[in-house]
Coordinates of C-alpha atoms and ligand atoms in Angstrom, one line a residue:
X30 CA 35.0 -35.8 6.6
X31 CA 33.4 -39.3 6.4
X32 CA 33.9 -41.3 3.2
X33 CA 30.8 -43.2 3.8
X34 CA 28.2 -42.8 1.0
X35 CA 24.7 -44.6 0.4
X36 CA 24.7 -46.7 -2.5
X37 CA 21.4 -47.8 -2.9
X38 CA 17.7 -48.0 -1.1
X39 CA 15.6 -51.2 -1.9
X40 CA 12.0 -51.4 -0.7
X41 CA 10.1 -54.3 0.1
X42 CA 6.0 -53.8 0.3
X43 CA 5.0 -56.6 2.7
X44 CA 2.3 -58.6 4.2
X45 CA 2.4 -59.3 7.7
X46 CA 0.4 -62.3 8.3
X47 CA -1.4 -62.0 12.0
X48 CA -1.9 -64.6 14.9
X49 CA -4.9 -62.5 16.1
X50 CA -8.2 -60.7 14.8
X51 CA -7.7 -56.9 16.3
X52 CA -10.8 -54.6 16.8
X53 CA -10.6 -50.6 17.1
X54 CA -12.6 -47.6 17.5
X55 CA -11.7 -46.8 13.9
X56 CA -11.3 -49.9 12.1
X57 CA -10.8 -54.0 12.2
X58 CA -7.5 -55.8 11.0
X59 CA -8.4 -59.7 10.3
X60 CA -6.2 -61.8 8.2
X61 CA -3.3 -59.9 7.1
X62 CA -1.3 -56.3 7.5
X63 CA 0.4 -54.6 5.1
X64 CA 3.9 -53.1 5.5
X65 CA 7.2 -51.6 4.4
X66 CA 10.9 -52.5 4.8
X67 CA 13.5 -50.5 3.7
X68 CA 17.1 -51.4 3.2
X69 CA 20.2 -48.8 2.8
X70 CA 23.0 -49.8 1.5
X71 CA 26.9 -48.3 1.7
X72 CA 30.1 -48.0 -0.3
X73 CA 31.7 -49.7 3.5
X74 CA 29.3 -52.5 3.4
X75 CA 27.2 -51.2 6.5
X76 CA 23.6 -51.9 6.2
X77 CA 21.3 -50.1 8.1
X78 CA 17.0 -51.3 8.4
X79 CA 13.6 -49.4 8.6
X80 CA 10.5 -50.4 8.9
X81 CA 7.1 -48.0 7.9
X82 CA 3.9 -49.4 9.5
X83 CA 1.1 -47.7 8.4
X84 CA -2.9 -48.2 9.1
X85 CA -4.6 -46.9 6.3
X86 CA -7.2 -45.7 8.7
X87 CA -5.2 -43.6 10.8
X88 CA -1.9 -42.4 9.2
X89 CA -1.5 -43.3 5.6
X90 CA -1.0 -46.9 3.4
X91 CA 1.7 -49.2 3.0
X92 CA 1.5 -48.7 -1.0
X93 CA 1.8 -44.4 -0.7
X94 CA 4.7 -44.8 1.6
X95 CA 6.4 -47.7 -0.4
X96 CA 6.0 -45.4 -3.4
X97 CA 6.9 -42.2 -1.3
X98 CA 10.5 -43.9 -0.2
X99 CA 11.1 -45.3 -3.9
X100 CA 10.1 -42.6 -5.9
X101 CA 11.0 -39.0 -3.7
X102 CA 13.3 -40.2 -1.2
X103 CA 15.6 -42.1 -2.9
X104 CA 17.1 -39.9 -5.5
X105 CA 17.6 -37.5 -2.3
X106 CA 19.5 -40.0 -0.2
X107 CA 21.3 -41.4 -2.5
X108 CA 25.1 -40.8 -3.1
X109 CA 24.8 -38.6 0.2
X110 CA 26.5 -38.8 3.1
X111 CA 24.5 -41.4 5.6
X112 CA 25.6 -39.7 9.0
X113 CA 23.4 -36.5 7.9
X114 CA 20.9 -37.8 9.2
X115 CA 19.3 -34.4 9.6
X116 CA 20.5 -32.6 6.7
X117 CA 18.9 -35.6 4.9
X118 CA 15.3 -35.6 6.7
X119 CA 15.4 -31.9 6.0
X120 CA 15.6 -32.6 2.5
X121 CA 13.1 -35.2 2.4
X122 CA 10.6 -32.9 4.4
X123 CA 10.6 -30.2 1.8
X124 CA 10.6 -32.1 -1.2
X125 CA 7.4 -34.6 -0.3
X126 CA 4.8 -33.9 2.8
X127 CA 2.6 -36.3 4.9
X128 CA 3.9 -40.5 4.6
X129 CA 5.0 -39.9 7.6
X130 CA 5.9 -44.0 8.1
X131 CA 8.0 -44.0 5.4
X132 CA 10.2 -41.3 6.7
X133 CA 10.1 -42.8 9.7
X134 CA 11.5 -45.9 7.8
X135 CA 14.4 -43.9 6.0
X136 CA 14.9 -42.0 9.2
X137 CA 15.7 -45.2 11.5
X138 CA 17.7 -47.0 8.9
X139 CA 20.0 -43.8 9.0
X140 CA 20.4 -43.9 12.3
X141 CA 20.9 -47.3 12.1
X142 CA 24.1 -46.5 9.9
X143 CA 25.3 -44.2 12.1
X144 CA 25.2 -46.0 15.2
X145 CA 26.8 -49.3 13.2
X146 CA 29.6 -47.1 11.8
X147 CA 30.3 -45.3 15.5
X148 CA 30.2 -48.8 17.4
X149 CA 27.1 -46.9 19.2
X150 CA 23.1 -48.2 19.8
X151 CA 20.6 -45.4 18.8
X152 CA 19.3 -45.0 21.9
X153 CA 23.2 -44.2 22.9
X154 CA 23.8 -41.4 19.6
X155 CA 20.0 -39.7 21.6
X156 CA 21.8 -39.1 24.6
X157 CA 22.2 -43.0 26.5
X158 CA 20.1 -44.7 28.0
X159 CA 17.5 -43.2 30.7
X160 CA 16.1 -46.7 31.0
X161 CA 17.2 -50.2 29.7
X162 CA 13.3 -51.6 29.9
X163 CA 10.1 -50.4 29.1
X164 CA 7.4 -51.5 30.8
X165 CA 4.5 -53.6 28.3
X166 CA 1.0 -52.7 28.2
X167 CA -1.3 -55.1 25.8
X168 CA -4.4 -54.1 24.3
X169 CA -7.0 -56.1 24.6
X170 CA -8.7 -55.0 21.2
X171 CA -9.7 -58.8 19.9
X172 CA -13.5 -58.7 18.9
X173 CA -13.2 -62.4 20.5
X174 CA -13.6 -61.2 24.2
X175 CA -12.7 -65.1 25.5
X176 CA -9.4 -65.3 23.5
X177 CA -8.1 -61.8 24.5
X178 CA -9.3 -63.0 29.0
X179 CA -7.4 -66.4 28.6
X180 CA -4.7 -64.2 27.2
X181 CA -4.7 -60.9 29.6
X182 CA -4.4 -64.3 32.7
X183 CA -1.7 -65.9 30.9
X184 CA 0.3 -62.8 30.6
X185 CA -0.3 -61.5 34.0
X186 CA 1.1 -64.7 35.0
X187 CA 3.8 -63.7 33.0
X188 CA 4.6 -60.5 35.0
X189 CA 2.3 -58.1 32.4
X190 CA 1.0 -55.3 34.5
X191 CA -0.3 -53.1 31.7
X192 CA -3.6 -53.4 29.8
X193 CA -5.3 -51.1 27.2
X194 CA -8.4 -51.7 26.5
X195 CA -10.3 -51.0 23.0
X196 CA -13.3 -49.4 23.1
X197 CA -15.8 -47.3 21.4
X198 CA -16.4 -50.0 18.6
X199 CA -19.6 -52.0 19.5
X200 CA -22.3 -50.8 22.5
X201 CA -21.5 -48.6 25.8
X202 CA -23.7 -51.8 27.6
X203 CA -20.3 -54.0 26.1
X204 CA -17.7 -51.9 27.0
X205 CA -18.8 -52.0 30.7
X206 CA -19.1 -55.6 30.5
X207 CA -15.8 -56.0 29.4
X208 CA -14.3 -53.4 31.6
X209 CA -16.2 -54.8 34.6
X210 CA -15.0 -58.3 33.8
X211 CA -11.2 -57.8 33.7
X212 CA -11.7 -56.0 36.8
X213 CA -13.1 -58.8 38.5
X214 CA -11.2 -61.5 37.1
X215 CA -7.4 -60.0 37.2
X216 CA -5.6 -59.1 40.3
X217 CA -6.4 -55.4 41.6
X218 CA -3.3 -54.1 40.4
X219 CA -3.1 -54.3 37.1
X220 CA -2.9 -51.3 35.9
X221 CA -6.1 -50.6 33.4
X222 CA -6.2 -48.2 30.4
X223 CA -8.9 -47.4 27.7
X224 CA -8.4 -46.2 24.3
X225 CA -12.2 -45.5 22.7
X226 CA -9.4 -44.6 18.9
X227 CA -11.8 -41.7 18.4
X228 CA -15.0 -44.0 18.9
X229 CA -17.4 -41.9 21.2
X230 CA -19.6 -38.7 19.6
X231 CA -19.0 -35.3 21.7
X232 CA -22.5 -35.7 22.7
X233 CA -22.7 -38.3 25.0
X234 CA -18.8 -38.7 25.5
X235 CA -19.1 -37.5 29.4
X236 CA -21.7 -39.7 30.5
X237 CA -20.2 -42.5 29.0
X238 CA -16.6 -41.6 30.5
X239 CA -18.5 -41.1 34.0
X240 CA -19.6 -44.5 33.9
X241 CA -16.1 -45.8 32.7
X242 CA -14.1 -43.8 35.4
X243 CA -16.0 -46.7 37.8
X244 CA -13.1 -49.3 36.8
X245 CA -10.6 -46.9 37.7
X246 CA -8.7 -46.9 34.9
X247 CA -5.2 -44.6 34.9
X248 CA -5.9 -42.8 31.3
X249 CA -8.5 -42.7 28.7
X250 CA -7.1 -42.3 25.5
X251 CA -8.5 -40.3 22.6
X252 CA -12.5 -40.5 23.1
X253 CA -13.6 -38.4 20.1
X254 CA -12.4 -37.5 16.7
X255 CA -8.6 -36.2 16.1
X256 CA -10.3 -32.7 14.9
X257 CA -13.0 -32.6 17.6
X258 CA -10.6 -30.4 20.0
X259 CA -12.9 -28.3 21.9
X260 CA -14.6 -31.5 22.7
X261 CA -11.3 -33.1 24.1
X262 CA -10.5 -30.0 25.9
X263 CA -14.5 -30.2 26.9
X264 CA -13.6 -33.9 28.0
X265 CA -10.6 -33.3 29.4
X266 CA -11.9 -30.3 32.0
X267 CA -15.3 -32.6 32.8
X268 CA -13.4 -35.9 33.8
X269 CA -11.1 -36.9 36.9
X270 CA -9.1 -39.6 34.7
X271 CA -6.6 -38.5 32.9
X272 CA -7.5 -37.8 29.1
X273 CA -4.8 -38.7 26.7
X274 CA -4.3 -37.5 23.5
X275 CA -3.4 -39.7 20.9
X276 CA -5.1 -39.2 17.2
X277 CA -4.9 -35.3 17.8
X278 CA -1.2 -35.3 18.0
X279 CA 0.5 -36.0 14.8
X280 CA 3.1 -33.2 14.6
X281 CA 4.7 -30.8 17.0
X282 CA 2.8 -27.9 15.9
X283 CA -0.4 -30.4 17.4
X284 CA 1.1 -30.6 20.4
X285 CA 1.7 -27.2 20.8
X286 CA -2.1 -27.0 20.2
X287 CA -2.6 -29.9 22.5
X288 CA -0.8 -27.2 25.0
X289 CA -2.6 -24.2 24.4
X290 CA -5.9 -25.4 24.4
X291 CA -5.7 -27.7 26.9
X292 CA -7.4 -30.4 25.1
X293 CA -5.5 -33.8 27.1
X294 CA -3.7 -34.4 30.1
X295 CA -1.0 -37.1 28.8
X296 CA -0.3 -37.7 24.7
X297 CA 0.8 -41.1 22.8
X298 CA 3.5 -40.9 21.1
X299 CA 4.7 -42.6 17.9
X300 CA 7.3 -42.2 15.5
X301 CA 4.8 -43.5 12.8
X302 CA 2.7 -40.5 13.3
X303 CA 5.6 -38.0 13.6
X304 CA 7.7 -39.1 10.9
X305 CA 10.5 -40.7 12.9
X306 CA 12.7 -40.6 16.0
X307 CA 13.8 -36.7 15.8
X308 CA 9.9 -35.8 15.6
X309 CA 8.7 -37.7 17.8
X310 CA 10.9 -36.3 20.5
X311 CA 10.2 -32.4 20.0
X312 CA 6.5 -33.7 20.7
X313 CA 8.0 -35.3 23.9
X314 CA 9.8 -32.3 24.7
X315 CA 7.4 -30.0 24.3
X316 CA 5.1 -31.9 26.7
X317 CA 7.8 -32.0 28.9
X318 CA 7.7 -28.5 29.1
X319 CA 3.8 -28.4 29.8
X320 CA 4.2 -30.9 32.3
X321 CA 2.3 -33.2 30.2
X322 CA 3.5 -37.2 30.6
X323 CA 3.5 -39.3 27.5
X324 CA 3.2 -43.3 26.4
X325 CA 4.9 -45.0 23.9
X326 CA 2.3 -45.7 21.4
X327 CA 2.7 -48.3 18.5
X328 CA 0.8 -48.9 15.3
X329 CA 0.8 -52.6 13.8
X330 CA 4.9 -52.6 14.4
X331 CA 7.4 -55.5 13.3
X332 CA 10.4 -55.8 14.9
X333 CA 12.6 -53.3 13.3
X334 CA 10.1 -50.2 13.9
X335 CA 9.8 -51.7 17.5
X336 CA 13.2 -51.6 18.1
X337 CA 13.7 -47.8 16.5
X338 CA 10.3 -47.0 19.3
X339 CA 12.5 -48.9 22.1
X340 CA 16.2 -46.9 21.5
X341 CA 13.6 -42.9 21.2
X342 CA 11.9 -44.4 25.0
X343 CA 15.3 -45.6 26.1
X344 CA 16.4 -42.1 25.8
X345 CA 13.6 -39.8 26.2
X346 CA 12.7 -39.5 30.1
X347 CA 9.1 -38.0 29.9
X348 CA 7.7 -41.2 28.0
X349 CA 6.8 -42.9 31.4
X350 CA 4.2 -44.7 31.0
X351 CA 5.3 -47.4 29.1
X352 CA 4.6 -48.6 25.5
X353 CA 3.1 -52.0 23.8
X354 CA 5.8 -53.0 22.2
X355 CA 4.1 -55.8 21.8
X356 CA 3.0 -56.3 18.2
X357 CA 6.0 -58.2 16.7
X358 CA 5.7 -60.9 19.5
X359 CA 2.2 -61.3 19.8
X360 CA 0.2 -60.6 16.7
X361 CA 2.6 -61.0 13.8
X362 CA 2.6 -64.3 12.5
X363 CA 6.3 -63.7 10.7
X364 CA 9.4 -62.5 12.8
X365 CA 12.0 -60.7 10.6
X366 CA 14.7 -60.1 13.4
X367 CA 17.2 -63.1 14.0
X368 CA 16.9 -61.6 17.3
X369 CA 13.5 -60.9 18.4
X370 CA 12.5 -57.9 21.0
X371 CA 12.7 -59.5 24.1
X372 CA 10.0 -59.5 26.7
X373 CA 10.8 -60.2 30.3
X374 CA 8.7 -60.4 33.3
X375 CA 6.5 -57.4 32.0
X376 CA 8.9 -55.1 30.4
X377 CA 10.7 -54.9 26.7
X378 CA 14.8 -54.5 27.1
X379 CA 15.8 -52.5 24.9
X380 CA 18.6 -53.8 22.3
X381 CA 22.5 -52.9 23.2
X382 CA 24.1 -53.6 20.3
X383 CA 25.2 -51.1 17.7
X384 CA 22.6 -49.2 15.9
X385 CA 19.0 -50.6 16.4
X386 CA 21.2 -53.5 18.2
X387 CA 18.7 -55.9 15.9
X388 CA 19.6 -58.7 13.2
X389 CA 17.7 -59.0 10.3
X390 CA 16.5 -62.5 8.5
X391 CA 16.6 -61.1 4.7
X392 CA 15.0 -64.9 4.4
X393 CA 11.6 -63.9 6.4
X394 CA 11.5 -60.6 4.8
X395 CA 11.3 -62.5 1.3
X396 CA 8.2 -64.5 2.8
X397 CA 5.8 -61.6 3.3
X398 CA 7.1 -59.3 0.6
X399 CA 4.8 -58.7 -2.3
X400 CA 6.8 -56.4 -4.4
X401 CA 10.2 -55.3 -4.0
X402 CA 11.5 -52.0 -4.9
X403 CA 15.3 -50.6 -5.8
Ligands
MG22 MG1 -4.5 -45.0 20.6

C-alpha cells in the first residue's frame, strides 16, 4: 500500500497574453486568453501540474472550471491516495458533471504524480511510446491573411508540412481566395486541411464543400453545428474528402453516435473536450474499432496541457494524423515550462522525463495569474 497522500490543490485562474489575433467559425480571441493551473501537492514532496484550457465558446470558461476544481474537486482528492487516479476521476465524475477542462487539469496532474513517483513518463504508465514525435499542423485562423502567408513560408522553411485552415467566418468568395492562395504560393505538398468550427448552414454546406474539395485538401473538419448530425452524416455521404468530426464529439457516448450514424469519416480529439487523458482514449478506441482515424486536436493549450496531449498521442496508435501542438510556442505570449515543448523540423517530441517529463516556472505562472485559489 502506498503511503503517498495529497495534501493540498492550489488553483491559479490565469491570463494568457497572445502573440497573435486568432479567427474561428465560432468565435475571435484578440488580446488575451483566459486559463487555469492547478497544482497537487504530497506528504513526499512530489508535485504534479495540470492545466484546463477552456474557450468559453466551445467547451466551458476558465472561471466555472477554476471554481469547479476549488470548490467540488478538492475536498474529493484531498487526503486520498494520488496513484488512484481512476478511483479518484470516478469520484469526481459523479459528484459534479460537464467542466470537462478542469478535470482534465486534475486528471493530468495525477498522472503527473504517478509517473514522478514510479520514475515513469505518462505516455510510458498508457502503455509506452507508439511514437516519440508528432507531426505539427498550424492553423492558419489569423483574420490578418498577410501575417498568417509570411508565417505558413517561414514555417515550411522550417520543415512544417501540416496546415489547417479556418473557415466559415467571413464570405465563401474569401475562403476560396485564401485557400487558392496557399495553394499557389506553398509547395504542392503541404498537406492542406480546413476546419469551417461549425461555420457553414446545412443548406448550402455541399455546394460550398464542392468548391473547396478543388484545393484538395485531406479532411474537412466539422462544417455545421455540433447538433446538426443528420446534416454531417448528409455531408459526410455527399463529399469525397474526408469529413471530420470535431464539435460533435465531446464524450464517448458521441462517438458511439458518430459510429452509428455515420455522421464523419475521421474525429479530433482532445482531452479538453473529454475530460482528460483516460476519456479521450475510449473515444480513440472506439474509432479504432470503426475504422475511423483521429487527429490530435488542441484548444488555446499552454504548455503543461500540451504536454499531457503529447504523452495520450505518444501512446494511442489511431491518432495519426498529427496534432497542433502548437499553441504554447506560437501564440502564447508567456511560457510556463522551464522546458518548453520542443518543435523540430515539423514534428513535436514528446517529453521523456518522468511524468509529463515538463518543468514548471512557478515565477511565469505568478505573471498571468489573476486570482489564486487553495
Ligand atoms: Mg476544430
Amino acid at each position: 500500500m502506498s503511503e503517498l497522500r495529497i495534501t493540498g490543490i492550489s488553483v491559479d485562474l490565469v491570463r494568457w497574453p497572445l502573440k497573435m489575433k486568432r479567427r474561428h467559425g465560432v468565435g475571435d480571441i484578440e488580446g488575451s486568453m483566459p486559463g487555469v493551473i492547478v497544482k497537487i501537492s504530497t506528504n513526499a514532496g512530489i508535485v504534479g501540474w495540470g492545466e484546463a484550457s477552456p474557450w468559453s465558446v466551445f467547451t466551458g470558461t476558465a472561471e466555472a472550471n477554476a471554481s469547479a476544481i476549488h470548490l467540488y474537486m478538492r475536498p474529493l482528492v484531498v487526503g486520498a491516495d494520488p496513484l488512484k487516479v481512476s478511483t479518484l476521476m470516478r469520484q469526481i465524475e459523479k459528484t459534479i458533471v460537464g467542466h470537462t477542462e478542469g478535470k482534465a487539469a486534475v486528471e493530468m496532474a495525477l498522472l503527473d504524480i504517478v509517473g514522478k513517483h514510479l520514475g515513469l513518463p505518462v505516455a510510458q504508465l498508457l502503455g509506452g511510446y507508439y511514437r516519440s514525435e508528432v507531426p505539427l499542423s498550424v492553423s492558419i485562423a489569423n483574420p490578418d491573411f498577410e501575417e498568417d502567408c509570411n508565417l505558413a513560408k517561414a514555417l515550411v522553411a522550417d520543415g512544417v508540412n501540416i496546415f489547417k485552415v479556418k473557415t466559415g467566418f467571413s464570405t465563401h468568395k474569401e475562403d476560396l481566395r485564401r485557400l487558392e492562395w496557399l495553394r499557389a504560393n506553398l509547395p504542392a505538398t503541404v498537406d492542406l486541411r480546413v476546419d469551417y468550427n461549425q461555420g457553414l448552414d446545412p443548406w448550402n454546406a455541399i455546394r460550398h464543400l464542392k468548391d473547396v474539395e478543388a484545393f484538395r485538401p485531406t479532411f474537412i473538419e466539422q462544417p455545421v453545428k455540433r447538433e446538426q448530425r443528420a446534416a454531417m452524416a448528409a455531408i459526410t455521404k455527399a463529399i469525397d474528402t474526408p469529413i471530420m468530426a470535431d464539435e460533435s464529439v465531446f464524450t464517448p457516448a458521441e462517438a458511439i453516435d458518430m459510429v452509428r450514424g455515420e455522421i464523419a469519416d475521421l474525429v479530433s480529439i482532445k482531452i479538453m473536450k473529454s475530460g482528460g487523458i483516460a476519456r479521450a482514449r475510449e473515444i480513440a478506441a472506439i474509432a479504432e474499432a470503426a475504422g475511423i482515424t483521429a487527429y490530435g486536436g488542441t484548444m488555446f493549450e499552454g504548455g503543461l496541457a500540451i504536454a499531457a496531449g503529447l504523452h495520450m498521442v505518444a501512446a494511442t496508435p489511431n491518432i495519426s494524423l498529427g496534432a497542433e501542438f502548437y499553441t504554447s510556442t506560437f501564440v502564447m505570449e508567456v511560457e510556463v515550462l522551464k522546458t518548453p515543448i520542443v518543435i523540430d523540423n515539423g514534428s513535436t517530441r514528446v517529453p521523456t522525463g518522468a511524468g509529463l517529463g515538463v518543468e514548471v516556472d512557478e515565477d511565469n505562472i505568478r505573471r498571468i495569474s489573476t486570482a489564486h485559489f487553495e
